[in-house]
XYZ file of C-alpha atoms in Angstrom:
716
model
C 0.037 0.048 0.072
C 2.871 2.312 0.765
C 4.481 1.761 -2.628
C 1.250 2.683 -4.576
C 1.074 6.110 -2.711
C 4.737 6.983 -3.495
C 4.246 6.053 -7.329
C 1.117 8.270 -7.292
C 2.889 11.196 -5.773
C 5.747 11.070 -8.294
C 3.254 10.959 -11.335
C 1.537 13.956 -10.170
C 4.767 15.915 -9.402
C 6.042 15.206 -13.152
C 2.641 16.389 -14.678
C 2.779 19.658 -12.631
C 6.351 20.322 -13.709
C 5.448 19.616 -17.325
C 2.551 21.887 -17.252
C 4.453 24.657 -15.853
C 7.541 24.299 -18.213
C 5.088 24.227 -21.171
C 3.221 27.390 -20.027
C 6.580 29.034 -19.632
C 7.803 28.194 -23.077
C 4.545 29.331 -24.641
C 4.708 32.739 -22.946
C 8.458 33.526 -23.414
C 7.963 35.213 -26.893
C 5.290 36.416 -29.411
C 6.152 37.118 -33.191
C 4.471 40.401 -33.560
C 5.505 41.162 -37.333
C 7.819 40.063 -40.109
C 9.079 42.579 -42.809
C 11.269 42.203 -45.926
C 13.430 45.095 -47.289
C 15.415 45.255 -50.414
C 18.570 47.194 -50.566
C 19.673 49.441 -52.391
C 16.163 49.679 -53.789
C 13.470 47.510 -55.527
C 14.492 48.371 -59.094
C 18.119 48.230 -60.007
C 20.311 47.756 -63.213
C 22.038 44.569 -64.299
C 25.242 44.104 -62.310
C 23.956 45.751 -58.932
C 24.650 43.955 -55.797
C 21.271 43.418 -54.073
C 20.408 42.456 -50.373
C 17.244 41.087 -49.090
C 16.669 41.777 -45.242
C 14.218 39.729 -43.465
C 13.513 41.555 -39.887
C 11.187 40.231 -37.045
C 9.710 42.119 -34.303
C 9.332 39.813 -31.357
C 8.024 40.235 -27.612
C 9.838 37.973 -25.154
C 10.403 37.479 -21.599
C 13.336 39.283 -19.791
C 16.448 36.906 -20.136
C 14.990 34.694 -23.026
C 16.910 34.090 -25.958
C 14.933 32.207 -28.609
C 16.055 30.603 -31.916
C 14.812 32.064 -35.389
C 14.355 30.265 -38.362
C 14.384 32.469 -41.594
C 12.919 31.266 -44.815
C 13.333 33.334 -48.119
C 10.841 32.867 -51.019
C 11.093 33.991 -54.825
C 7.776 33.569 -56.799
C 6.543 31.421 -54.030
C 9.401 28.995 -54.328
C 11.637 28.650 -51.354
C 15.144 29.858 -51.914
C 17.033 29.657 -48.576
C 16.432 28.654 -44.888
C 18.688 29.776 -41.937
C 18.479 29.169 -38.329
C 19.989 31.780 -35.890
C 19.428 33.792 -32.740
C 19.618 37.085 -34.738
C 16.594 39.273 -34.986
C 17.194 39.753 -38.719
C 18.847 37.991 -41.649
C 20.303 38.812 -44.881
C 19.900 37.153 -48.493
C 22.476 38.534 -50.920
C 22.307 38.621 -54.788
C 25.731 39.755 -56.092
C 25.913 41.130 -59.741
C 22.088 40.916 -60.181
C 20.613 39.877 -63.385
C 17.353 40.167 -65.150
C 16.884 36.454 -64.164
C 16.768 37.763 -60.413
C 13.486 39.762 -61.081
C 10.396 38.581 -59.285
C 8.400 38.544 -56.298
C 10.161 37.946 -52.896
C 8.838 37.000 -49.404
C 10.453 35.837 -46.173
C 8.962 34.047 -42.992
C 10.086 33.699 -39.399
C 9.645 30.461 -37.321
C 10.221 30.413 -33.420
C 9.143 27.248 -31.890
C 5.429 26.515 -33.052
C 4.811 30.091 -34.211
C 5.258 30.909 -37.859
C 4.748 34.470 -39.501
C 5.188 35.524 -43.056
C 6.076 38.965 -44.560
C 4.372 40.635 -47.449
C 5.432 40.082 -50.959
C 8.044 42.686 -52.427
C 8.985 43.035 -56.111
C 12.500 43.247 -57.417
C 12.946 44.505 -60.842
C 16.583 44.079 -62.523
C 16.771 46.138 -65.761
C 18.990 45.444 -68.821
C 19.993 42.276 -70.618
C 23.567 41.579 -71.914
C 23.962 42.209 -75.640
C 24.725 38.859 -77.239
C 27.918 38.077 -79.415
C 27.731 36.312 -82.656
C 30.559 34.566 -84.396
C 30.713 32.182 -87.438
C 33.390 29.635 -88.701
C 33.366 31.030 -92.266
C 31.979 33.894 -94.317
C 32.390 32.620 -97.781
C 30.712 29.422 -98.981
C 28.918 27.749 -101.928
C 25.332 26.696 -102.156
C 24.774 23.652 -100.094
C 27.766 24.453 -97.839
C 27.124 24.510 -93.915
C 28.171 27.423 -91.623
C 28.670 27.027 -87.799
C 27.165 29.958 -86.049
C 27.439 30.619 -82.137
C 25.385 33.101 -80.271
C 26.629 33.979 -76.726
C 25.092 35.936 -73.594
C 28.084 35.886 -71.154
C 27.101 35.716 -67.600
C 23.167 35.611 -68.170
C 21.312 33.294 -66.064
C 17.929 31.327 -66.444
C 16.151 29.829 -69.390
C 17.138 31.664 -72.535
C 15.542 31.422 -75.841
C 18.104 32.014 -78.660
C 17.206 33.139 -82.355
C 19.404 33.448 -85.448
C 17.901 35.676 -88.173
C 18.691 36.822 -91.709
C 16.927 40.164 -91.641
C 13.208 39.373 -91.182
C 13.813 35.754 -91.828
C 14.431 33.402 -88.904
C 16.987 30.749 -89.608
C 16.969 28.906 -86.303
C 15.678 29.059 -82.642
C 16.664 27.029 -79.652
C 15.722 27.222 -75.822
C 18.613 26.496 -73.427
C 19.716 26.941 -69.667
C 23.367 27.849 -70.935
C 24.921 30.975 -71.886
C 25.191 30.182 -75.721
C 23.919 28.169 -78.532
C 26.001 26.589 -81.370
C 24.380 25.608 -84.651
C 25.263 24.529 -88.220
C 23.252 26.248 -90.746
C 22.818 25.649 -94.495
C 21.884 27.983 -97.258
C 20.077 27.022 -100.555
C 19.575 29.775 -103.045
C 19.283 29.964 -106.665
C 21.416 32.915 -107.158
C 24.609 34.487 -105.596
C 23.717 36.510 -102.653
C 24.840 37.835 -99.101
C 23.238 36.767 -95.708
C 23.242 39.462 -92.947
C 23.001 37.176 -89.956
C 22.546 38.383 -86.312
C 21.237 36.747 -83.174
C 19.387 37.860 -79.986
C 17.828 35.925 -76.868
C 14.840 36.378 -74.703
C 13.974 35.476 -70.984
C 10.468 34.829 -69.598
C 9.521 36.353 -66.409
C 6.220 35.129 -65.520
C 3.686 36.914 -67.646
C 6.377 39.219 -69.071
C 8.889 38.356 -71.855
C 12.276 40.325 -71.917
C 14.147 40.609 -75.133
C 17.885 41.570 -75.428
C 19.152 43.758 -78.138
C 20.365 42.424 -81.563
C 23.963 41.038 -81.646
C 26.500 41.949 -83.994
C 25.750 41.432 -87.795
C 27.865 39.095 -89.839
C 27.783 39.222 -93.609
C 27.996 35.720 -95.194
C 28.551 35.409 -99.132
C 26.989 32.322 -100.815
C 28.048 31.416 -104.388
C 25.358 29.821 -106.558
C 26.247 26.273 -107.985
C 26.268 26.413 -111.850
C 24.281 23.357 -112.381
C 21.047 24.750 -113.857
C 20.233 22.698 -116.815
C 19.301 23.756 -120.386
C 16.195 21.817 -121.878
C 15.696 21.420 -125.558
C 12.901 19.906 -127.602
C 12.779 18.713 -131.161
C 11.150 19.565 -133.673
C 9.391 22.231 -131.596
C 7.190 22.996 -128.662
C 4.049 23.120 -130.735
C 3.270 19.797 -132.449
C 0.475 17.598 -133.548
C -0.563 14.213 -132.303
C 1.543 11.388 -133.855
C 4.478 13.732 -134.140
C 8.047 12.419 -132.716
C 9.278 14.568 -129.726
C 12.838 14.326 -128.582
C 14.057 16.032 -125.216
C 17.637 16.767 -124.189
C 18.954 18.209 -120.922
C 22.524 19.869 -120.724
C 24.575 21.528 -117.725
C 27.722 23.438 -117.403
C 30.675 21.199 -118.496
C 32.399 22.069 -115.261
C 29.980 19.868 -113.479
C 28.861 17.608 -116.230
C 31.420 15.043 -115.372
C 30.724 15.198 -111.641
C 29.742 11.669 -110.522
C 27.257 12.834 -108.020
C 25.201 14.914 -110.589
C 21.796 13.571 -111.447
C 19.740 14.971 -114.229
C 16.288 14.054 -114.632
C 13.260 14.671 -117.184
C 9.895 15.273 -115.406
C 6.390 15.716 -116.726
C 3.888 16.637 -114.002
C 4.509 14.048 -111.187
C 5.994 11.523 -113.692
C 9.725 11.022 -114.214
C 10.211 10.223 -117.894
C 14.029 9.792 -117.969
C 17.025 9.428 -115.653
C 20.819 10.325 -116.409
C 19.523 12.864 -118.926
C 23.094 14.376 -119.130
C 24.247 11.467 -121.198
C 21.070 10.546 -123.447
C 17.927 12.076 -125.038
C 14.251 11.199 -124.493
C 11.957 10.375 -127.484
C 8.165 10.109 -127.353
C 5.242 10.051 -129.747
C 2.870 12.936 -128.988
C -0.489 12.595 -127.923
C -3.105 15.002 -127.102
C -2.840 14.630 -123.208
C 0.944 14.968 -123.464
C 0.464 18.961 -123.452
C 1.927 20.670 -120.454
C 5.211 21.628 -118.615
C 8.383 19.424 -118.918
C 11.260 20.003 -116.652
C 14.937 18.993 -116.601
C 16.123 18.968 -112.943
C 19.721 18.653 -112.019
C 20.539 17.600 -108.383
C 23.954 17.764 -106.604
C 23.802 16.813 -103.015
C 20.803 18.749 -101.478
C 20.825 21.442 -104.283
C 18.330 21.116 -107.109
C 18.177 23.302 -110.124
C 15.789 23.155 -112.949
C 14.462 24.530 -116.246
C 11.296 24.017 -118.064
C 9.450 24.193 -121.385
C 5.863 24.011 -122.215
C 4.672 21.584 -124.970
C 1.422 22.108 -126.852
C 0.147 18.931 -128.702
C -2.599 19.668 -131.218
C -5.254 17.162 -131.813
C -4.937 15.003 -134.940
C -8.704 14.480 -134.588
C -11.039 15.180 -131.748
C -12.337 12.666 -129.400
C -15.280 10.807 -131.048
C -18.783 11.371 -129.944
C -21.410 8.600 -129.837
C -25.110 9.633 -130.212
C -28.214 7.889 -130.346
C -31.436 8.803 -132.353
C -34.186 9.314 -131.167
C -33.131 9.832 -127.634
C -36.064 7.954 -126.371
C -37.176 4.689 -128.099
C -39.867 2.277 -127.133
C -39.454 -1.541 -127.557
C -40.281 -2.338 -131.218
C -39.194 1.092 -132.604
C -36.267 1.874 -134.819
C -33.136 3.554 -133.590
C -29.627 4.651 -135.027
C -26.332 5.026 -133.261
C -23.707 7.258 -135.164
C -20.036 8.042 -134.217
C -18.361 11.217 -135.427
C -15.532 13.479 -134.656
C -15.821 17.395 -134.910
C -12.168 18.450 -135.561
C -9.334 17.111 -137.788
C -5.866 18.407 -138.308
C -6.282 18.713 -142.285
C -2.452 19.229 -142.659
C -2.065 15.553 -141.563
C -5.028 13.690 -142.584
C -8.539 13.643 -144.208
C -11.923 12.667 -142.844
C -11.779 9.369 -144.971
C -8.710 8.516 -143.121
C -10.527 7.938 -139.767
C -11.772 4.382 -139.255
C -14.734 3.922 -136.774
C -15.689 0.852 -134.691
C -18.908 0.780 -132.435
C -18.840 -1.503 -129.422
C -21.602 -2.781 -126.931
C -20.474 -3.754 -123.744
C -16.955 -3.903 -125.025
C -17.940 -6.312 -127.866
C -17.623 -5.018 -131.600
C -21.019 -4.451 -133.099
C -20.060 -2.802 -136.345
C -16.857 -1.565 -138.080
C -18.555 1.505 -139.180
C -19.712 4.865 -138.057
C -23.293 4.097 -138.022
C -25.366 1.228 -136.407
C -29.242 0.632 -136.902
C -31.622 -1.720 -135.216
C -34.915 -2.271 -133.801
C -35.195 -1.681 -129.946
C -35.766 -4.719 -127.768
C -34.413 -6.180 -124.607
C -31.268 -7.564 -126.266
C -30.334 -4.233 -127.721
C -30.050 -2.535 -124.192
C -26.689 -1.786 -122.802
C -23.654 0.436 -122.936
C -22.399 1.619 -126.294
C -19.135 3.408 -127.110
C -17.057 3.887 -130.356
C -13.284 4.079 -131.366
C -11.734 6.140 -133.845
C -8.435 5.346 -135.543
C -5.925 7.199 -137.786
C -2.195 7.420 -138.064
C -1.495 5.309 -135.086
C -3.888 7.392 -132.853
C -6.601 5.652 -131.261
C -9.351 7.577 -129.319
C -12.534 6.311 -127.532
C -15.745 8.073 -127.018
C -17.529 7.973 -123.432
C -20.018 5.248 -122.831
C -23.725 5.940 -123.603
C -26.344 3.761 -121.985
C -29.058 2.778 -124.123
C -32.319 1.192 -122.662
C -35.379 0.912 -124.774
C -38.593 2.091 -122.909
C -41.069 -0.692 -122.107
C -44.775 0.016 -123.198
C -46.986 -0.012 -120.351
C -48.805 -3.127 -119.502
C -52.631 -3.713 -118.692
C -53.123 -2.049 -115.478
C -54.589 -3.815 -112.398
C -57.345 -2.283 -110.540
C -58.191 -2.869 -106.759
C -59.467 -1.471 -103.750
C -57.329 -0.338 -100.729
C -58.575 -2.079 -97.616
C -61.810 -3.823 -98.880
C -64.746 -4.353 -98.656
C -66.300 -1.415 -100.086
C -69.169 0.334 -98.066
C -71.898 1.980 -99.828
C -71.928 5.807 -99.379
C -68.524 5.840 -97.807
C -65.317 6.889 -99.579
C -62.716 4.427 -100.558
C -59.371 4.354 -102.266
C -58.784 2.763 -105.604
C -55.347 1.748 -106.779
C -54.132 1.358 -110.513
C -50.826 -0.397 -111.308
C -49.017 -1.682 -114.289
C -46.627 -4.260 -113.507
C -44.493 -3.297 -116.611
C -43.856 0.049 -118.247
C -41.124 2.597 -118.234
C -42.058 5.821 -116.152
C -43.433 8.368 -116.213
C -46.991 6.562 -116.518
C -50.295 8.466 -116.683
C -53.179 6.791 -114.933
C -56.787 7.679 -115.549
C -59.746 6.542 -113.461
C -62.987 6.206 -115.324
C -66.594 5.558 -114.379
C -68.800 4.401 -117.185
C -66.238 5.901 -119.687
C -66.389 9.190 -117.969
C -62.911 10.428 -116.654
C -63.064 10.806 -112.818
C -59.244 11.715 -112.360
C -55.855 11.405 -113.737
C -52.390 11.377 -112.230
C -48.748 10.909 -113.370
C -46.357 8.469 -111.783
C -42.629 9.208 -112.163
C -41.236 7.473 -109.144
C -40.777 3.829 -108.949
C -42.192 3.918 -105.238
C -45.080 6.125 -106.193
C -48.493 4.659 -106.649
C -51.620 5.740 -108.576
C -54.420 6.265 -106.026
C -57.973 7.640 -106.459
C -60.750 8.254 -103.945
C -64.219 7.177 -104.954
C -67.685 6.570 -103.507
C -70.663 4.490 -104.546
C -74.448 4.725 -103.795
C -75.392 1.263 -104.957
C -73.623 -2.194 -104.914
C -73.958 -2.328 -108.827
C -72.057 0.872 -109.083
C -68.685 -0.796 -108.074
C -68.321 -2.430 -111.526
C -68.592 0.939 -113.318
C -65.121 1.763 -112.295
C -61.946 0.958 -114.595
C -58.775 2.675 -115.053
C -56.400 3.398 -118.114
C -52.525 3.486 -118.139
C -50.295 5.081 -121.017
C -46.635 6.047 -121.309
C -46.464 6.897 -124.883
C -49.515 8.781 -126.059
C -52.751 7.329 -126.920
C -51.283 4.501 -128.938
C -50.102 3.016 -125.651
C -53.262 3.255 -123.710
C -54.103 -0.061 -121.915
C -57.461 -0.530 -120.040
C -57.952 -2.655 -116.848
C -60.819 -4.983 -115.936
C -63.784 -3.507 -114.310
C -63.608 -3.139 -110.561
C -64.733 -6.167 -108.809
C -64.874 -6.013 -105.064
C -67.183 -7.180 -102.351
C -69.549 -4.416 -101.440
C -71.391 -4.016 -98.101
C -74.825 -2.431 -97.789
C -75.200 -0.736 -94.476
C -78.441 -1.999 -92.655
C -81.445 0.422 -92.971
C -83.774 1.096 -89.950
C -85.284 -2.100 -88.563
C -89.080 -2.630 -88.509
C -90.008 -4.318 -85.277
C -93.341 -6.348 -85.285
C -94.840 -8.262 -82.424
C -97.199 -11.037 -83.044
C -100.038 -11.263 -81.708
C -100.784 -7.591 -81.811
C -99.509 -5.824 -78.584
C -102.902 -5.126 -77.288
C -104.166 -8.697 -77.481
C -101.608 -10.481 -75.536
C -102.678 -12.629 -72.660
C -100.765 -14.562 -70.035
C -99.630 -17.974 -71.270
C -99.494 -17.139 -74.968
C -96.336 -17.081 -77.068
C -95.250 -13.804 -78.292
C -92.953 -13.682 -81.479
C -90.828 -10.818 -81.887
C -89.929 -10.047 -85.579
C -86.974 -7.675 -86.556
C -86.658 -6.985 -90.333
C -84.533 -4.559 -92.303
C -85.312 -2.970 -95.771
C -81.699 -3.132 -96.906
C -78.412 -4.504 -95.605
C -75.754 -7.101 -96.731
C -75.685 -10.311 -94.867
C -74.606 -11.622 -92.338
C -76.844 -9.517 -90.225
C -76.459 -9.253 -86.511
C -79.923 -8.933 -84.895
C -80.480 -8.205 -81.080
C -83.786 -7.917 -79.168
C -84.109 -5.841 -76.067
C -86.808 -5.918 -73.345
C -87.525 -3.977 -70.313
C -84.641 -1.667 -69.089
C -82.858 -1.934 -72.247
C -81.917 -5.522 -71.326
C -80.781 -7.703 -74.175
C -82.989 -10.895 -74.533
C -81.565 -12.479 -77.632
C -78.859 -11.950 -80.184
C -78.311 -13.978 -83.283
C -76.393 -13.705 -86.794
C -78.211 -14.684 -89.978
C -77.804 -14.567 -93.628
C -81.249 -13.220 -94.336
C -82.672 -9.823 -93.798
C -84.941 -10.784 -90.937
C -84.966 -12.756 -87.764
C -87.457 -13.600 -84.793
C -87.585 -14.682 -81.401
C -90.410 -16.264 -79.320
C -91.172 -15.344 -75.837
C -93.002 -18.489 -74.658
C -95.940 -18.581 -72.132
C -95.536 -14.817 -71.288
C -96.630 -13.698 -67.883
C -97.765 -9.995 -66.854
C -94.247 -9.369 -65.835
C -93.144 -9.490 -69.449
C -95.050 -6.238 -70.123
C -92.769 -3.269 -71.066
C -91.047 -1.498 -73.963
C -89.363 -3.779 -76.712
C -87.216 -2.935 -79.633
C -84.452 -4.451 -81.865
C -81.137 -3.421 -83.269
C -79.278 -4.513 -86.362
C -75.861 -4.125 -87.814
C -73.425 -5.771 -90.304
C -69.862 -5.606 -91.659
C -70.479 -1.866 -92.376
C -70.314 -1.443 -88.564
C -73.571 0.986 -88.618
C -75.734 0.222 -85.671
C -79.528 0.708 -86.591
C -82.382 0.695 -83.983
C -85.915 0.181 -84.564
C -88.869 2.176 -82.939
C -90.083 1.086 -79.388
C -93.289 -1.039 -79.057
C -94.873 -1.308 -75.829
C -96.305 -4.832 -74.921
C -98.946 -5.199 -72.255
C -99.841 -8.912 -71.151
C -103.454 -9.250 -69.917
C -105.212 -11.648 -67.884
C -106.358 -14.836 -69.421
C -110.114 -14.627 -69.115
C -111.315 -14.595 -72.707
C -110.355 -15.644 -76.125
C -110.030 -13.229 -78.993
C -109.666 -13.463 -82.792
C -109.434 -10.689 -85.413
C -112.146 -10.822 -88.085
C -113.728 -8.511 -90.625
C -116.862 -6.667 -89.550
C -119.222 -7.514 -91.130
C -118.079 -9.736 -94.191
C -119.924 -10.362 -97.144
C -118.806 -13.708 -98.659
C -119.639 -14.234 -102.082
C -119.971 -17.875 -103.571
C -116.405 -17.974 -104.632
C -115.185 -17.140 -101.246
C -113.577 -13.728 -102.278
C -114.383 -10.581 -100.530
C -114.455 -7.728 -102.924
C -113.816 -4.256 -101.233
C -113.907 -0.892 -103.153
C -110.775 0.494 -101.312
C -108.676 0.192 -98.248
C -110.677 2.661 -96.536
C -113.683 0.291 -96.403
C -111.699 -2.489 -94.567
C -112.453 -2.359 -90.781
C -110.909 -4.782 -88.237
C -112.657 -5.564 -84.962
C -112.242 -8.002 -82.085
C -115.084 -10.589 -81.888
C -115.117 -12.550 -78.596
C -116.466 -16.220 -78.956
C -117.045 -18.830 -76.345
C -115.152 -21.098 -78.662
C -112.575 -20.254 -81.450
C -114.359 -19.180 -84.681
C -113.291 -20.361 -88.108
C -111.792 -17.401 -89.953
C -111.834 -18.031 -93.584
C -110.919 -14.563 -94.884
C -107.432 -12.975 -94.240
C -106.585 -9.393 -95.700
C -103.735 -9.109 -97.935
C -102.381 -5.907 -99.569
C -100.482 -5.273 -102.806
C -99.915 -1.725 -103.729
C -103.429 0.089 -103.178
C -105.440 -3.206 -103.853
C -106.881 -5.182 -101.062
C -107.442 -8.804 -101.872
C -108.458 -11.967 -100.127
C -106.946 -15.416 -100.155
C -109.428 -18.317 -99.090
C -108.059 -20.356 -96.430
C -109.750 -23.930 -97.129
C -109.856 -26.534 -94.295
C -110.974 -29.986 -94.046
C -112.938 -31.426 -91.115
C -113.497 -29.513 -87.787
C -111.884 -25.961 -87.295
C -110.656 -27.380 -84.013
C -107.748 -28.611 -86.033
C -106.346 -25.186 -85.994
C -106.352 -23.559 -82.585
C -107.339 -20.000 -81.905
C -103.795 -18.707 -81.012
C -102.588 -19.859 -84.536
C -105.176 -17.775 -86.332
C -104.543 -14.921 -84.147
C -100.701 -14.995 -84.911
C -101.506 -15.440 -88.718
C -103.966 -12.588 -88.572
C -101.308 -10.259 -87.028
C -98.607 -11.259 -89.507
C -100.925 -10.502 -92.359
C -101.383 -7.038 -90.730
C -97.536 -6.693 -90.363
C -97.182 -7.286 -94.084
C -100.056 -4.938 -94.835
C -98.480 -2.287 -92.814
C -94.974 -2.753 -94.360
C -96.240 -2.540 -98.050
C -98.460 0.356 -97.313
C -95.281 2.266 -96.742
C -93.270 0.721 -99.668
C -93.861 -0.963 -102.770
C -91.032 -3.116 -102.333
C -90.475 -6.285 -100.169
C -89.069 -5.959 -96.705
C -85.660 -6.530 -98.206
C -86.017 -3.813 -100.625
C -85.223 -6.139 -103.639
C -88.535 -7.157 -105.441
C -92.197 -6.053 -105.321
C -94.203 -8.221 -102.829
C -95.649 -11.146 -104.914
C -98.823 -11.470 -103.186
C -100.096 -13.730 -106.118
C -97.618 -16.541 -105.060
C -98.882 -16.632 -101.435
C -99.890 -20.372 -101.398
C -103.477 -21.280 -100.274
C -103.320 -23.295 -96.928
C -105.581 -26.295 -97.579
C -106.131 -29.159 -95.418
C -103.812 -27.898 -92.799
C -103.496 -29.572 -89.690
C -100.128 -27.659 -88.864
C -99.238 -25.664 -85.744
C -99.204 -21.891 -85.489
C -95.476 -21.929 -85.973
C -95.983 -23.795 -89.340
C -98.310 -21.218 -90.563
C -95.974 -18.354 -89.605
C -93.263 -20.326 -91.683
C -95.746 -20.369 -94.627
C -95.911 -16.674 -94.391
C -92.366 -15.934 -94.109
C -91.462 -18.364 -96.906
C -93.926 -16.255 -99.019
C -91.639 -13.074 -98.011
């Protein structure tokens, strides 16, 4: 226990001593300011001795003597660091140069304290004038001269430049005081070079340039190797003439083994070693132009030239085709001719012509005739020859135009719907463009269009009001006037007639329907192309039956109706024309079954023949007669146009064979037909007049009511 107390006491003592010592060290001094001074001044001339003095103002405890660390900077880069107990320090620049110009700063560090001075600019004026020297001042073309530019005592990165007046000869950057370089001079004539040099030094964003050095005159003597070019017989010749070229140089250099003489035309070297030989060629029209003799000795090149004009012996032949446009089966001529000939050398009869098709000889003549067809199509060219000169014409493509073929006519996006616009397309599989298409209706022009692009189509808008109108359309195509007109077939496409407004009929008559009876709903349309979709609707517009048929009517039977079936009924119809048509609404009231009813004439006069003759429709009156038992109706009114006739219904045996409901339904059906034909002289399908004469007599019938209704609709 005693040992632990002693250890704890010692640790506490050391901590107190450490804190006391640290506090004393931190309070011995304070760096108040640091200043940098430049002596003798901030702007001096080259060669001046310059001193930079860094001085610190420090507050310190009596008897303390801190260590100072001085750091000097130039353009923010450290130059020097020095540790001392002095309160100021010097940085000396003896014999200052422009290189020493810049921004200077200093900093003082004492312990953990650091303080920096502000920046001070030093400007040193005056660059040393450089000195130029060369190894020789007289030389020949192609010789080199060694030039040295020296800036004795200058420091830093220097850029030296050698010049001949305004022309720069060489430039180089170095950290040394001089630049040495070999320079070559190539000139076409004797002249003097006035060479001098200078240098520059970059000081941040500024560039200081020295004065020009001394000027040295260098004399350059031209090499006498310029060749002389000769051409025979002259520089103006005609195709086929022989040209001879020769190149000569001064005999002083002629035997120099390093001398090379060449004959050049454009970018083509025609001959080498021309100093010892000539160059011969037969002149052609495209040989006109500049010819050069070039003499080369080392890096020196000398040349002389002559312009040669080669006149045509005859002009390039031209191939022509007449007429320029030819249809298959028509005659055409190909001719080859030249416009210009050199009459001093040849006559027109001296020129031979050859006509080629696809590089195969067609005829050895200036003219070729044929009838245009597929095998005559191709590229034609001709060749003209005279005195060894051969010239070719350019290729001419011949392609006979194809007469238009019979056009095809069709409908875009069939079927066609009556009273709706649709597009008609006309197109010929064969025929050279442009093609003129004409749409006609019953030989009357509806519209015309010209097709000039292979991707273009002839399209016409049309509309019909009846299915039979579709075949009245046809089109014509032509591409070579009236003689080329071709006519298509008449248009044959499926035609859809939209449905007309449906006629909705209820059997029995809505006012005579009792509970337990079957009610037949009939929906018929006056027009419309099958298949027809019929839909029947009852109370609250609820669909009760939908069917698709191939006829223009449909029926639906409500079996054993109850009073709950009372309400409004109607039907709808539509077909591929997508036009929905709705009938008028019929209200059906189902009564209580406490009597039997039948429709009969009141009062009928029946002749011996069983035919009731009425003067007019106004004399027909219908009334409901109530019997305890079903009566035997033997007369049913029919209507054709404005005439009312009667068809006798003969039965065998007792009338009990045909029930009362049957006769009631048949009677209502006849009234339905009577009403329909009263409003139209056509059948319910709008096709033929209602053939009432063909309504069959129903004899010896023991059928149900549905069979009787079937007889009636077979009649329809």
